[in-house]
């Protein structure tokens, strides 16, 4: 039987490479980043109000929203508190750390831990870029926000409405074709549920 060597010992300070979900924002083409609009009344009064494109009011209308999700790198400094070796596990060496609980708490796999902050940062950067590109719904959301982020508010509303109408027409067209070919009541029910989900997205 081969013996597994662990890279770290109890008491070692290590750096964990991880990623976190992060919300970012495309630059706003309406307020140019100031987040404020000013208006002058006919009587000459000047008013300042929050940019409607950047303010939270559009959160529910995500086609107009400038925010998008990415995976960002994250590095944590930890101290090894216990070591677990399980030869049957795909990740045979894992650790528990003083900062995150020993006995019960977070399990840290050896491949996520590094001796220096530089190594952990490089690994976390690489993983964040890979995850952001690979996670389908994130890249779709990014494309969607990017396609509308350059429009100024008025045009963005028009473009978003047009896109929503086209999406709906395509979904309805597919639904009718599929219903035509459905043989059982169950098929119909499943297809209708799918359609409802598609138009809600
Ligand atoms: Zn704005």
GROMACS .gro file of N, CA, C and O and ligand atoms in nm, residues 28-37 51-55 66, ligand 1:
model
   65
   28UNK      N    1  -2.277   5.313  -1.725
   28UNK     CA    2  -2.410   5.361  -1.761
   28UNK      C    3  -2.402   5.465  -1.874
   28UNK      O    4  -2.336   5.568  -1.859
   29UNK      N    5  -2.469   5.439  -1.987
   29UNK     CA    6  -2.464   5.534  -2.098
   29UNK      C    7  -2.557   5.654  -2.077
   29UNK      O    8  -2.553   5.749  -2.155
   30UNK      N    9  -2.639   5.651  -1.972
   30UNK     CA   10  -2.735   5.759  -1.952
   30UNK      C   11  -2.684   5.867  -1.858
   30UNK      O   12  -2.702   5.985  -1.884
   31UNK      N   13  -2.621   5.828  -1.747
   31UNK     CA   14  -2.572   5.929  -1.653
   31UNK      C   15  -2.420   5.939  -1.658
   31UNK      O   16  -2.362   6.018  -1.584
   32UNK      N   17  -2.356   5.858  -1.742
   32UNK     CA   18  -2.211   5.854  -1.755
   32UNK      C   19  -2.142   5.828  -1.622
   32UNK      O   20  -2.033   5.878  -1.595
   33UNK      N   21  -2.209   5.752  -1.537
   33UNK     CA   22  -2.147   5.711  -1.412
   33UNK      C   23  -2.176   5.800  -1.292
   33UNK      O   24  -2.144   5.766  -1.180
   34UNK      N   25  -2.238   5.917  -1.314
   34UNK     CA   26  -2.264   6.008  -1.203
   34UNK      C   27  -2.379   5.960  -1.115
   34UNK      O   28  -2.393   6.002  -1.001
   35UNK      N   29  -2.463   5.871  -1.169
   35UNK     CA   30  -2.582   5.817  -1.103
   35UNK      C   31  -2.688   5.923  -1.077
   35UNK      O   32  -2.784   5.898  -1.004
   36UNK      N   33  -2.671   6.041  -1.131
   36UNK     CA   34  -2.768   6.149  -1.108
   36UNK      C   35  -2.811   6.210  -1.240
   36UNK      O   36  -2.732   6.219  -1.334
   37UNK      N   37  -2.935   6.250  -1.246
   37UNK     CA   38  -2.984   6.331  -1.358
   37UNK      C   39  -3.025   6.465  -1.299
   37UNK      O   40  -3.073   6.472  -1.186
   51UNK      N   41  -3.047   5.843  -1.134
   51UNK     CA   42  -3.054   5.793  -1.272
   51UNK      C   43  -3.147   5.672  -1.277
   51UNK      O   44  -3.125   5.574  -1.207
   52UNK      N   45  -3.252   5.677  -1.358
   52UNK     CA   46  -3.347   5.564  -1.360
   52UNK      C   47  -3.285   5.436  -1.415
   52UNK      O   48  -3.332   5.327  -1.386
   53UNK      N   49  -3.181   5.449  -1.494
   53UNK     CA   50  -3.117   5.329  -1.549
   53UNK      C   51  -3.035   5.257  -1.442
   53UNK      O   52  -3.031   5.135  -1.437
   54UNK      N   53  -2.966   5.333  -1.358
   54UNK     CA   54  -2.878   5.274  -1.257
   54UNK      C   55  -2.951   5.241  -1.128
   54UNK      O   56  -2.908   5.157  -1.051
   55UNK      N   57  -3.060   5.312  -1.101
   55UNK     CA   58  -3.126   5.293  -0.973
   55UNK      C   59  -3.191   5.156  -0.969
   55UNK      O   60  -3.209   5.091  -1.071
   66UNK      N   61  -2.815   4.701  -1.601
   66UNK     CA   62  -2.674   4.707  -1.640
   66UNK      C   63  -2.588   4.613  -1.557
   66UNK      O   64  -2.470   4.596  -1.583
  202LIG    ZN1   65  -2.705   5.583  -1.484
   0.00000   0.00000   0.00000
